[in-house]
Short mmCIF file of C-alpha atoms in Angstrom, two decimals:
data_model
loop_
_atom_site.label_atom_id
_atom_site.label_comp_id
_atom_site.label_asym_id
_atom_site.label_seq_id
_atom_site.Cartn_x
_atom_site.Cartn_y
_atom_site.Cartn_z
CA MET A 245 68.07 95.47 113.43
CA LYS A 246 66.38 96.08 110.13
CA THR A 247 66.36 94.47 107.00
CA GLN A 248 68.22 95.55 103.62
CA ALA A 249 64.95 96.68 102.09
CA ASN A 250 64.04 94.51 98.85
CA GLY A 251 68.30 93.24 100.12
CA ILE A 252 68.39 89.88 102.28
CA LEU A 253 65.86 88.14 104.29
CA LYS A 254 66.68 86.96 107.56
CA LYS A 255 68.83 83.90 108.60
CA THR A 256 65.51 81.26 110.75
CA ALA A 257 68.00 78.72 111.91
CA PHE A 258 71.26 78.17 112.01
CA LEU A 259 71.58 74.44 110.40
CA SER A 260 74.33 73.38 108.48
CA VAL A 261 72.67 73.76 105.60
CA ILE A 262 69.80 75.83 105.20
CA THR A 263 66.75 76.84 102.67
CA LEU A 264 67.45 81.26 102.37
CA VAL A 265 65.03 82.80 100.34
CA LEU A 266 66.91 85.62 97.89
CA LEU A 267 65.37 87.71 95.81
CA SER A 268 68.51 87.03 92.42
CA CYS A 269 71.33 88.63 90.69
CA SER A 270 69.44 92.36 90.39
CA TYR A 271 66.95 91.15 93.68
CA ASP A 272 64.17 91.00 91.51
CA LYS A 273 63.87 87.38 91.21
CA LYS A 274 62.83 85.09 93.73
CA VAL A 275 65.25 81.61 94.13
CA VAL A 276 65.49 79.22 96.48
CA LYS A 277 69.28 78.70 98.02
CA GLU A 278 70.45 76.17 100.23
CA VAL A 279 74.18 77.96 101.73
CA ASP A 280 76.34 75.76 103.11
CA MET A 281 77.35 77.33 106.77
CA GLY A 282 79.26 74.13 108.29
CA LYS A 283 81.55 75.88 105.73
CA GLU A 284 84.79 76.07 108.02
CA LYS A 285 86.07 80.09 108.43
CA ASN A 286 89.63 79.42 107.71
CA GLU A 287 88.95 77.84 104.49
CA ALA A 288 88.84 80.40 101.11
CA SER A 289 85.35 80.31 100.32
CA TRP A 290 85.95 82.33 96.46
CA GLN A 291 87.98 78.85 95.88
CA ASP A 292 84.37 77.02 95.89
CA ASP A 293 83.45 79.07 92.31
CA THR A 294 86.03 80.26 89.71
CA SER A 295 84.28 79.94 86.27
CA PRO A 296 84.45 83.51 84.94
CA ILE A 297 82.17 85.53 85.45
CA THR A 298 82.18 89.84 84.54
CA PHE A 299 81.53 92.10 87.78
CA ASP A 300 81.45 96.27 87.02
CA TRP A 301 83.33 98.31 89.13
CA TYR A 302 83.10 102.44 89.85
CA ILE A 303 85.80 104.52 90.65
CA ASN A 304 84.66 107.43 91.55
CA TYR A 305 87.25 109.62 90.72
CA SER A 306 87.88 110.27 87.05
CA TRP A 307 91.73 110.47 87.40
CA PHE A 308 92.06 106.21 87.91
CA THR A 309 92.69 105.37 84.17
CA THR A 310 94.60 101.29 84.00
CA ALA A 311 91.99 98.47 82.19
CA TRP A 312 91.95 95.74 83.20
CA GLY A 313 92.89 92.48 81.63
CA ASN A 314 96.63 94.00 80.29
CA ASN A 315 98.38 93.41 82.33
CA GLU A 316 100.65 90.57 84.69
CA VAL A 317 98.94 91.58 87.13
CA SER A 318 94.83 91.63 86.29
CA LYS A 319 95.42 88.51 84.03
CA TYR A 320 96.70 86.37 86.94
CA VAL A 321 94.38 86.82 89.70
CA THR A 322 91.29 86.45 86.50
CA GLU A 323 92.94 83.24 85.73
CA LYS A 324 93.15 81.82 89.46
CA THR A 325 89.36 83.70 90.76
CA GLY A 326 87.47 83.66 87.22
CA VAL A 327 86.69 87.05 88.00
CA SER A 328 87.54 90.12 85.00
CA ILE A 329 86.46 93.43 86.02
CA ASN A 330 85.18 96.34 84.62
CA PHE A 331 86.31 98.99 85.38
CA MET A 332 83.88 102.73 85.40
CA THR A 333 85.10 105.84 86.51
CA PRO A 334 82.92 109.85 85.65
CA LYS A 335 83.38 111.25 82.28
CA GLY A 336 83.56 115.34 84.82
CA ASP A 337 82.36 115.98 87.88
CA GLU A 338 82.95 112.87 90.67
CA ALA A 339 79.84 114.07 92.88
CA GLU A 340 77.21 115.43 90.14
CA ASN A 341 77.94 111.47 88.08
CA LEU A 342 77.51 110.24 91.77
CA ARG A 343 74.17 112.10 91.98
CA THR A 344 73.17 110.90 88.78
CA MET A 345 73.42 106.90 89.89
CA LEU A 346 71.68 108.03 92.72
CA ASP A 347 68.83 109.35 91.96
CA LYS A 348 68.32 106.78 88.50
CA GLY A 349 68.03 104.09 91.59
CA ARG A 350 71.30 101.58 90.28
CA LEU A 351 74.06 101.58 90.24
CA PRO A 352 77.30 98.71 88.90
CA ASP A 353 78.40 95.56 91.18
CA PHE A 354 81.06 97.57 93.89
CA ILE A 355 81.55 100.47 94.35
CA THR A 356 84.59 103.34 95.12
CA LEU A 357 84.42 105.95 96.50
CA SER A 358 86.39 108.68 98.85
CA ALA A 359 85.71 108.06 102.59
CA TRP A 360 85.73 111.47 103.38
CA ASP A 361 82.86 112.51 101.54
CA ASP A 362 79.26 112.18 101.38
CA GLY A 363 79.12 109.84 98.60
CA TYR A 364 78.97 106.74 100.78
CA LYS A 365 76.72 107.48 103.55
CA ASN A 366 74.48 109.04 101.27
CA ILE A 367 74.20 105.42 98.92
CA ILE A 368 73.49 103.32 102.14
CA LYS A 369 71.59 105.48 103.67
CA SER A 370 69.50 105.88 100.51
CA GLY A 371 68.82 101.52 100.16
CA LEU A 372 71.61 100.82 97.31
CA ALA A 373 74.22 99.14 99.52
CA LEU A 374 73.80 95.57 100.77
CA PRO A 375 75.43 95.28 104.05
CA LEU A 376 78.54 93.02 104.40
CA ASP A 377 77.84 91.08 107.76
CA GLU A 378 74.73 89.49 106.36
CA LEU A 379 76.25 88.45 102.67
CA SER A 380 78.99 86.70 104.99
CA GLU A 381 76.40 85.24 107.21
CA LEU A 382 74.96 83.76 104.49
CA TYR A 383 77.40 82.76 101.77
CA ASP A 384 81.04 83.54 103.05
CA PRO A 385 82.34 83.40 106.73
CA TYR A 386 86.05 83.04 106.13
CA PHE A 387 85.27 87.17 105.86
CA PHE A 388 85.25 87.56 109.36
CA LYS A 389 88.22 86.36 109.37
CA VAL A 390 90.00 88.42 106.93
CA ALA A 391 88.20 91.29 107.79
CA ASP A 392 89.72 93.79 110.56
CA ASN A 393 87.35 94.41 113.38
CA GLN A 394 88.01 97.14 114.06
CA LYS A 395 87.78 98.22 111.34
CA LEU A 396 84.08 96.62 110.66
CA GLU A 397 83.08 98.23 113.72
CA TRP A 398 84.33 101.38 112.82
CA TYR A 399 82.22 101.17 109.58
CA ARG A 400 79.39 99.55 111.60
CA GLN A 401 75.56 101.94 110.70
CA SER A 402 72.75 103.28 113.92
CA ASP A 403 70.96 99.99 112.15
CA GLY A 404 73.62 97.30 113.39
CA HIS A 405 74.68 96.42 109.89
CA VAL A 406 78.65 96.91 107.79
CA TYR A 407 77.93 98.35 104.55
CA CYS A 408 81.74 98.99 103.30
CA TYR A 409 85.26 98.24 103.39
CA PRO A 410 88.45 100.72 103.85
CA ASN A 411 91.97 100.43 101.96
CA TYR A 412 94.70 101.56 103.40
CA SER A 413 93.20 101.92 107.16
CA LEU A 414 95.39 100.87 110.30
CA PRO A 415 93.84 100.20 113.41
CA ILE A 416 94.37 102.67 115.90
CA GLU A 417 96.20 99.89 117.87
CA ASP A 418 98.87 100.24 116.15
CA TYR A 419 99.39 103.72 116.10
CA GLU A 420 102.64 103.12 118.34
CA ASN A 421 104.36 102.13 116.17
CA TYR A 422 103.70 103.72 113.13
CA LYS A 423 105.79 106.62 113.26
CA GLU A 424 109.16 104.59 111.89
CA ASP A 425 106.97 101.08 110.70
CA ARG A 426 104.24 102.51 108.60
CA LYS A 427 104.12 104.81 106.24
CA PRO A 428 104.94 108.23 106.83
CA SER A 429 102.62 110.95 105.67
CA ASN A 430 102.10 112.03 102.06
CA GLN A 431 102.05 115.36 103.03
CA THR A 432 104.59 117.87 102.28
CA PHE A 433 106.12 121.10 101.35
CA LEU A 434 108.00 120.99 98.34
CA VAL A 435 110.41 122.76 96.76
CA ARG A 436 112.22 122.44 92.64
CA LYS A 437 115.88 121.06 94.61
CA ASP A 438 117.98 122.45 92.30
CA ILE A 439 116.61 126.69 93.15
CA TYR A 440 116.51 125.85 96.86
CA GLU A 441 120.67 125.29 96.83
CA THR A 442 120.53 128.35 94.21
CA LEU A 443 119.23 130.27 96.41
CA GLY A 444 121.11 128.95 99.91
CA LYS A 445 118.74 126.97 101.43
CA PRO A 446 116.25 129.16 103.18
CA ASP A 447 114.82 128.89 105.99
CA MET A 448 111.00 129.14 104.65
CA ARG A 449 109.35 128.77 108.42
CA THR A 450 108.70 132.18 108.66
CA PRO A 451 106.36 134.19 106.79
CA GLU A 452 108.76 136.41 106.89
CA GLY A 453 111.37 133.98 104.92
CA PHE A 454 108.62 132.31 103.15
CA LEU A 455 107.38 135.33 101.63
CA LYS A 456 111.51 136.04 100.44
CA ALA A 457 112.75 132.64 99.26
CA LEU A 458 109.28 132.44 96.72
CA GLU A 459 110.57 136.45 96.19
CA GLU A 460 113.52 135.13 95.35
CA ALA A 461 112.30 132.51 93.30
CA LYS A 462 110.26 134.62 91.17
CA ASN A 463 113.19 137.14 89.42
CA ARG A 464 115.91 135.11 89.99
CA PHE A 465 114.39 132.15 87.14
CA PRO A 466 111.48 133.61 85.95
CA MET A 467 111.45 131.56 82.96
CA VAL A 468 111.01 127.49 81.76
CA GLY A 469 111.87 127.07 79.12
CA GLU A 470 109.71 129.30 77.76
CA GLU A 471 106.88 129.91 80.24
CA SER A 472 106.97 131.81 83.87
CA LEU A 473 108.28 130.22 87.07
CA ILE A 474 105.12 129.64 89.30
CA PRO A 475 106.31 130.74 92.90
CA LEU A 476 103.78 128.76 94.98
CA GLY A 477 101.64 125.91 94.19
CA MET A 478 99.01 123.89 95.79
CA HIS A 479 96.08 121.71 95.21
CA GLU A 480 93.19 122.18 93.03
CA PHE A 481 90.16 124.06 94.21
CA THR A 482 87.80 122.49 94.55
CA LYS A 483 83.53 122.02 96.22
CA SER A 484 84.90 120.54 98.95
CA GLY A 485 87.34 122.25 100.00
CA ASN A 486 90.93 122.85 99.25
CA LEU A 487 92.95 119.86 100.74
CA SER A 488 96.97 122.22 100.49
CA ILE A 489 95.39 124.46 102.86
CA ASP A 490 92.48 122.70 104.65
CA SER A 491 94.27 119.90 105.91
CA ILE A 492 97.99 120.58 105.34
CA LEU A 493 98.47 123.60 106.29
CA PRO A 494 96.93 123.69 109.81
CA ASN A 495 99.21 119.91 110.14
CA PHE A 496 101.98 121.93 109.13
CA LEU A 497 101.89 124.52 111.97
CA ALA A 498 100.48 121.93 114.38
CA VAL A 499 97.17 123.19 115.83
CA PRO A 500 95.29 121.33 117.99
CA TYR A 501 91.89 119.13 116.87
CA GLU A 502 90.60 119.71 120.05
CA LYS A 503 91.57 121.69 123.24
CA ASP A 504 90.48 120.24 127.04
CA GLY A 505 87.99 117.61 125.58
CA LYS A 506 86.02 119.23 123.58
CA LEU A 507 87.42 119.92 119.20
CA TYR A 508 88.53 122.76 117.86
CA ASP A 509 87.64 125.29 115.03
CA ARG A 510 91.10 124.76 112.98
CA TYR A 511 90.20 127.46 110.87
CA THR A 512 89.57 130.13 113.96
CA ASP A 513 93.33 129.19 114.66
CA PRO A 514 95.82 132.29 115.44
CA GLU A 515 98.50 130.42 113.13
CA LEU A 516 96.57 129.67 110.77
CA ILE A 517 94.91 132.82 110.39
CA ARG A 518 98.91 134.88 110.42
CA TRP A 519 99.86 131.86 107.75
CA LEU A 520 95.83 133.07 105.04
CA LYS A 521 97.24 136.63 105.51
CA THR A 522 100.45 135.54 104.13
CA LEU A 523 99.18 133.31 101.61
CA ARG A 524 96.80 136.72 100.50
CA LYS A 525 100.49 138.59 100.32
CA ALA A 526 101.61 136.30 98.17
CA ASN A 527 99.23 136.61 95.64
CA GLU A 528 99.07 140.65 96.11
CA LEU A 529 102.75 140.10 94.60
CA GLY A 530 101.87 137.65 92.50
CA LEU A 531 103.50 134.95 93.63
CA LEU A 532 100.33 132.92 93.37
CA ALA A 533 99.38 130.94 89.86
CA GLU A 534 97.62 133.73 88.63
CA ASN A 535 94.57 130.66 87.80
CA ILE A 536 94.18 129.06 91.03
CA PHE A 537 90.42 128.87 91.69
CA TYR A 538 90.70 126.81 88.74
CA GLU A 539 93.31 124.66 87.49
CA SER A 540 92.25 121.25 86.79
CA ARG A 541 94.90 118.36 89.28
CA ALA A 542 95.12 117.68 85.40
CA GLN A 543 96.35 121.04 84.55
CA ILE A 544 98.69 121.45 88.09
CA GLU A 545 100.12 117.93 87.02
CA GLU A 546 101.87 119.06 84.13
CA ASN A 547 102.67 122.18 85.85
CA ILE A 548 105.09 120.13 87.62
CA ILE A 549 105.90 117.82 85.36
CA LYS A 550 107.57 121.04 83.72
CA GLY A 551 109.28 121.98 86.81
CA ARG A 552 107.28 125.30 87.24
CA TYR A 553 107.06 125.69 90.76
CA PHE A 554 108.85 126.65 92.86
CA ALA A 555 107.00 126.24 96.12
CA MET A 556 104.08 123.41 96.62
CA ILE A 557 102.65 122.57 99.83
CA TYR A 558 100.99 119.27 98.64
CA GLN A 559 100.92 115.81 98.93
CA ARG A 560 103.87 113.12 97.79
CA SER A 561 101.95 110.59 96.73
CA ASP A 562 100.51 112.98 94.18
CA ILE A 563 103.94 113.70 92.63
CA GLU A 564 105.37 110.32 91.86
CA VAL A 565 105.09 109.61 87.92
CA GLN A 566 106.48 113.65 87.65
CA GLN A 567 109.24 113.09 90.76
CA LEU A 568 110.53 109.55 88.17
CA ALA A 569 109.81 111.48 84.25
CA LEU A 570 112.28 115.28 85.79
CA TYR A 571 114.77 112.58 87.87
CA ALA A 572 114.89 110.84 84.57
CA LYS A 573 115.57 114.27 83.14
CA ASP A 574 118.12 116.36 85.65
CA LYS A 575 118.14 115.25 88.99
CA ASN A 576 118.65 118.66 90.21
CA LYS A 577 115.59 119.65 89.19
CA ILE A 578 112.76 116.84 90.98
CA TYR A 579 111.20 118.11 94.24
CA ILE A 580 111.86 117.92 97.62
CA PRO A 581 110.37 117.81 101.11
CA VAL A 582 111.28 120.50 103.64
CA ASP A 583 110.53 122.12 106.79
CA GLY A 584 107.54 124.66 104.87
CA PRO A 585 105.11 126.75 107.18
CA ALA A 586 105.58 126.60 111.63
CA ASN A 587 103.59 128.33 113.84
CA SER A 588 105.25 131.32 115.99
CA ASN A 589 107.03 128.37 118.05
CA LEU A 590 108.69 126.44 114.89
CA ASP A 591 107.01 123.54 116.21
CA GLN A 592 106.88 119.90 114.15
CA PRO A 593 104.65 119.58 112.14
CA THR A 594 102.23 116.84 113.09
CA LEU A 595 101.07 115.96 109.77
CA ALA A 596 98.05 112.87 109.26
CA GLY A 597 98.78 109.70 108.65
CA ASP A 598 96.89 106.67 107.63
CA SER A 599 93.81 106.26 109.90
CA ILE A 600 91.23 104.10 110.81
CA SER A 601 88.89 105.60 107.73
CA GLY A 602 91.42 104.93 104.76
CA TRP A 603 91.51 106.85 102.21
CA THR A 604 88.40 105.07 100.09
CA VAL A 605 85.29 102.42 101.01
CA THR A 606 83.74 99.88 98.63
CA LEU A 607 80.82 98.73 98.41
CA ILE A 608 78.53 95.55 97.22
CA SER A 609 75.40 96.86 95.56
CA LYS A 610 71.89 95.73 96.19
CA ASN A 611 71.80 95.44 92.18
CA CYS A 612 74.82 93.57 91.74
CA LYS A 613 74.63 90.59 89.84
CA ASP A 614 75.49 87.82 91.81
CA PRO A 615 76.24 89.05 95.46
CA GLU A 616 78.27 85.09 96.16
CA ARG A 617 80.73 85.72 94.01
CA ALA A 618 80.84 89.29 94.82
CA ILE A 619 81.58 88.92 98.98
CA LYS A 620 83.57 86.10 97.17
CA PHE A 621 86.22 87.88 95.74
CA LEU A 622 86.15 90.92 98.17
CA SER A 623 86.72 88.80 101.29
CA TYR A 624 90.19 87.73 98.46
CA LEU A 625 91.19 91.24 97.62
CA ILE A 626 91.56 92.10 101.34
CA SER A 627 93.14 88.78 102.42
CA GLU A 628 97.00 88.48 102.85
CA GLU A 629 96.37 86.60 99.73
CA GLY A 630 95.23 88.78 98.09
CA ASN A 631 96.93 92.09 98.18
CA LYS A 632 99.98 89.63 97.71
CA ASP A 633 99.06 89.06 94.38
CA LEU A 634 96.97 92.45 93.39
CA TYR A 635 101.15 94.03 94.72
CA LEU A 636 103.51 91.16 93.44
CA GLY A 637 101.30 89.08 91.09
CA LYS A 638 102.59 86.09 89.57
CA GLN A 639 105.82 84.13 91.34
CA GLY A 640 108.43 84.35 88.91
CA ALA A 641 106.59 86.60 86.44
CA THR A 642 106.59 89.46 87.84
CA TRP A 643 108.25 88.14 92.05
CA ASP A 644 110.37 85.97 93.01
CA VAL A 645 112.41 85.51 96.22
CA ILE A 646 115.69 87.14 95.92
CA ASP A 647 118.09 87.71 98.57
CA GLY A 648 115.44 86.34 101.14
CA LYS A 649 112.65 88.52 100.57
CA GLU A 650 110.04 87.93 98.33
CA GLN A 651 110.30 90.70 95.78
CA PHE A 652 110.08 92.43 91.85
CA VAL A 653 112.28 90.28 90.12
CA PRO A 654 114.73 93.29 88.89
CA GLU A 655 113.31 93.81 85.38
CA VAL A 656 109.51 94.76 87.31
CA GLN A 657 110.97 97.16 89.44
CA LYS A 658 113.89 98.88 87.14
CA LEU A 659 110.41 99.90 85.32
CA LEU A 660 108.81 100.63 88.39
CA GLU A 661 111.90 102.68 88.88
CA ARG A 662 111.40 104.32 85.53
CA ASP A 663 108.62 104.76 84.38
CA LYS A 664 105.53 105.06 86.31
CA ILE A 665 102.18 104.85 84.21
CA ALA A 666 104.19 102.15 81.82
CA PHE A 667 104.62 100.09 85.16
CA ASP A 668 101.60 100.32 85.44
CA ASN A 669 100.54 99.21 82.10
CA LYS A 670 102.57 96.46 81.70
CA TYR A 671 102.43 94.67 84.47
CA GLY A 672 99.39 95.60 87.00
CA ALA A 673 101.19 95.33 90.30
CA GLY A 674 102.92 97.39 92.96
CA GLU A 675 99.67 99.72 94.28
CA THR A 676 97.94 99.95 90.68
CA TYR A 677 94.77 98.65 92.52
CA TRP A 678 94.91 100.48 95.11
CA MET A 679 91.10 99.97 95.84
CA LEU A 680 91.25 97.28 98.85
CA MET A 681 94.90 97.26 99.71
CA ASP A 682 96.97 96.92 104.04
CA THR A 683 98.42 98.92 104.77
CA ASN A 684 100.24 96.44 107.39
CA TYR A 685 100.16 94.06 104.30
CA ILE A 686 101.98 95.92 101.55
CA GLN A 687 104.69 96.59 104.04
CA LYS A 688 105.78 92.55 104.16
CA TRP A 689 106.54 93.49 99.87
CA ALA A 690 107.95 96.97 99.37
CA VAL A 691 111.26 97.55 98.46
CA PRO A 692 113.51 100.48 98.61
CA LYS A 693 111.91 102.60 96.40
CA PRO A 694 114.02 104.65 93.73
CA GLU A 695 115.78 107.31 94.85
CA ALA A 696 113.98 110.56 94.13
CA LEU A 697 110.40 108.91 95.53
CA ASN A 698 112.85 107.21 99.05
CA VAL A 699 113.75 111.37 98.99
CA LEU A 700 110.15 112.12 99.31
CA GLN A 701 108.93 109.57 102.36
CA ASP A 702 112.17 110.04 103.97
CA TRP A 703 110.77 113.36 105.33
CA PRO A 704 107.84 113.00 107.47
CA LYS A 705 109.00 109.78 109.49
CA GLY A 706 108.42 110.97 112.88
CA LYS A 707 106.33 113.38 111.54
CA THR A 708 103.24 111.45 111.01
CA TYR A 709 100.53 110.94 113.33
CA ASN A 710 97.09 108.74 113.81
CA PHE A 711 94.15 111.26 114.34
CA SER A 712 91.44 107.92 113.90
CA VAL A 713 89.93 109.49 116.25
CA TYR A 714 88.77 113.05 115.14
CA ASP A 715 87.29 110.77 111.88
CA GLN A 716 83.92 111.09 110.88
CA THR A 717 82.46 113.52 113.25
CA ASN A 718 81.05 115.97 110.64
CA PRO A 719 76.89 115.36 110.23
CA TYR A 720 75.34 114.82 106.92
CA GLY A 721 71.59 113.22 104.93
CA GLU A 722 68.98 115.78 105.47
CA SER A 723 68.87 116.73 109.35
CA GLU A 724 68.91 119.57 110.47
CA GLU A 725 72.78 119.89 111.51
CA ALA A 726 74.55 119.31 108.28
CA ILE A 727 71.62 121.37 106.27
CA ILE A 728 74.05 123.76 108.96
CA PHE A 729 77.20 122.88 107.99
CA SER A 730 76.33 122.28 104.01
CA LYS A 731 75.29 125.98 103.53
CA VAL A 732 78.83 127.60 106.42
CA ASN A 733 81.20 124.56 104.91
CA THR A 734 80.23 126.39 101.84
CA LYS A 735 80.89 129.77 103.01
CA TRP A 736 83.54 128.79 104.16
CA GLN A 737 84.99 127.37 100.87
CA GLU A 738 83.82 130.67 99.69
CA THR A 739 85.06 132.88 101.75
CA LEU A 740 89.06 131.56 101.26
CA LYS A 741 89.47 132.80 98.32
CA LEU A 742 88.53 136.04 98.91
CA LEU A 743 90.58 136.37 101.93
CA LEU A 744 93.50 135.14 99.28
CA LEU A 745 91.84 137.88 97.21
CA ALA A 746 91.95 140.89 99.36
CA LYS A 747 94.01 144.58 99.34
CA ASP A 748 95.04 143.71 102.40
CA ASP A 749 94.46 142.18 106.35
CA GLU A 750 92.14 145.05 107.45
CA GLU A 751 89.71 144.07 104.49
CA PHE A 752 90.78 140.14 105.01
CA ASP A 753 89.73 140.37 109.19
CA LYS A 754 86.90 142.23 107.38
CA ILE A 755 85.90 139.08 105.70
CA PHE A 756 86.78 137.32 107.79
CA ASN A 757 84.37 138.47 110.60
CA GLN A 758 82.05 138.53 108.14
CA TYR A 759 81.95 134.80 107.73
CA GLN A 760 82.51 133.82 111.00
CA GLU A 761 78.57 136.29 111.91
CA TYR A 762 77.51 134.10 109.62
CA ALA A 763 78.34 130.67 110.62
CA GLU A 764 77.09 131.76 114.35
CA ASN A 765 74.02 133.40 112.71
CA HIS A 766 73.04 130.19 111.29
CA GLY A 767 73.18 128.06 113.61
CA ASN A 768 77.22 126.99 113.61
CA GLU A 769 76.73 126.05 118.11
CA LYS A 770 74.09 122.69 116.65
CA VAL A 771 77.22 121.83 114.23
CA ILE A 772 79.51 121.80 116.88
CA GLN A 773 77.43 119.83 119.39
CA TYR A 774 77.06 117.24 116.85
CA LYS A 775 80.57 116.99 115.85
CA GLN A 776 81.46 116.73 119.63
CA ARG A 777 78.56 113.79 120.44
CA LYS A 778 80.27 111.74 117.12
CA PHE A 779 84.02 112.66 118.60
CA GLU A 780 82.88 111.35 122.47
CA GLU A 781 81.85 108.42 120.41
CA ASN A 782 84.45 107.57 118.70
CA LYS A 783 86.38 107.89 121.62
CA LYS A 784 83.92 105.33 122.84
CA LYS A 785 84.87 103.20 119.55
CA LEU A 786 88.40 103.33 119.58
CA GLY A 787 88.82 102.46 123.70
CA ILE A 788 90.26 105.82 123.72
CA LYS A 789 89.38 107.82 127.35
#
């Protein structure tokens, strides 16, 4: 194994008490530290020291705005552990902000960012993260008790170390019970209830029915207040793609991830091409938002809360705040999920649920002011105890045993159902602090959602799948494959916009063929081979034959 540069020196003996030379605090001063390696693995080590300490924690999402220390849950956790948190978020573009931080070579104590981008991999590659396994061996055996071994193995790097831990990660062995018993997929096709029902609940599974419904909605309901109706909305277009088109739509079409044991290029699938041409036609007919390529998430959310969209290819969890507000005004004007775009056989969608990769990952920086307290706090957060404290808060204050179940007291539950933002700010419970939440744990305390949200989560049940084995196959960094992948992916994002803007199907085909030629001429075959190797490695990691 490689030794972490400027990091922790390896242990030289397994003794009950050993003397270690470490780089302290910011790892620039040598100190001698005694560590009790005889501590039982079952003991929660965070209890050893509950003196006040504040960690800087960077969240790589500009939309996260809930502070620490101003609500019931965060005050309780600080009172219990001694740990306070100073959350930091990017002011502008997340990717650019992270690059700037990496260039400076200094990061806050904790860092949370997407499990699906290269950001966390670049942090590890740059030597700016501490290995969690080494920190645990040195300071906190309890980490190995509360951490899921499959998650650790999934994120183990080529040097043998684990540098990050995921949230909302579902081990593959839980898959058999996943469809009904675990959190349903976030991926939905949504329509505004009142308009959809007035139109006679049209079948929108075929391109013809889809376009007809959008046109009728536009013609019969041209205005929402003083603004025009937007027949179809999607997630924002970013530098890394469009979630609605790149992921949700292919899953609605049940486009396979592999064929005959080989990874499949879903972008070339005839069913997806058929529906991309449908979206092109929608744009030609004026059924897409005029500024769809430039709308920010904040602008989209503003349109949702106004009820300006008739239909949306969107994640249901991303409209919960707006849905509650709409319900409070008029329960008939909320968004409901319905059968949306389907393949030619009208097969049920195969929607993505939680996977082993999770949604985000959290790392401890090598600049961390106190690595010992950091790993112990992280162990607490990923444990059942930590999840319970963050989800429910303090017994008697925010929750109690009611009808034999640990759940929010009525006043807390009522605010959650009425105003999610006010709930976050006052109580900070539920999934307010989601950074290291565990799907399996929080299901124990989840209460029935209010009607406005319950309707969103019921529809994906039975259509949700664990696609872990296909995760983390894209090359990154400065390898030849990564450079090719970056170029081809950038080309695809440019092409996608041009496809939707094409004046007819003939121009669409020409643009798409040019993309395929570009990919082939720029060595995309090497990327395909790389991804296949990673796919085979994933199968071994997960014990899939």
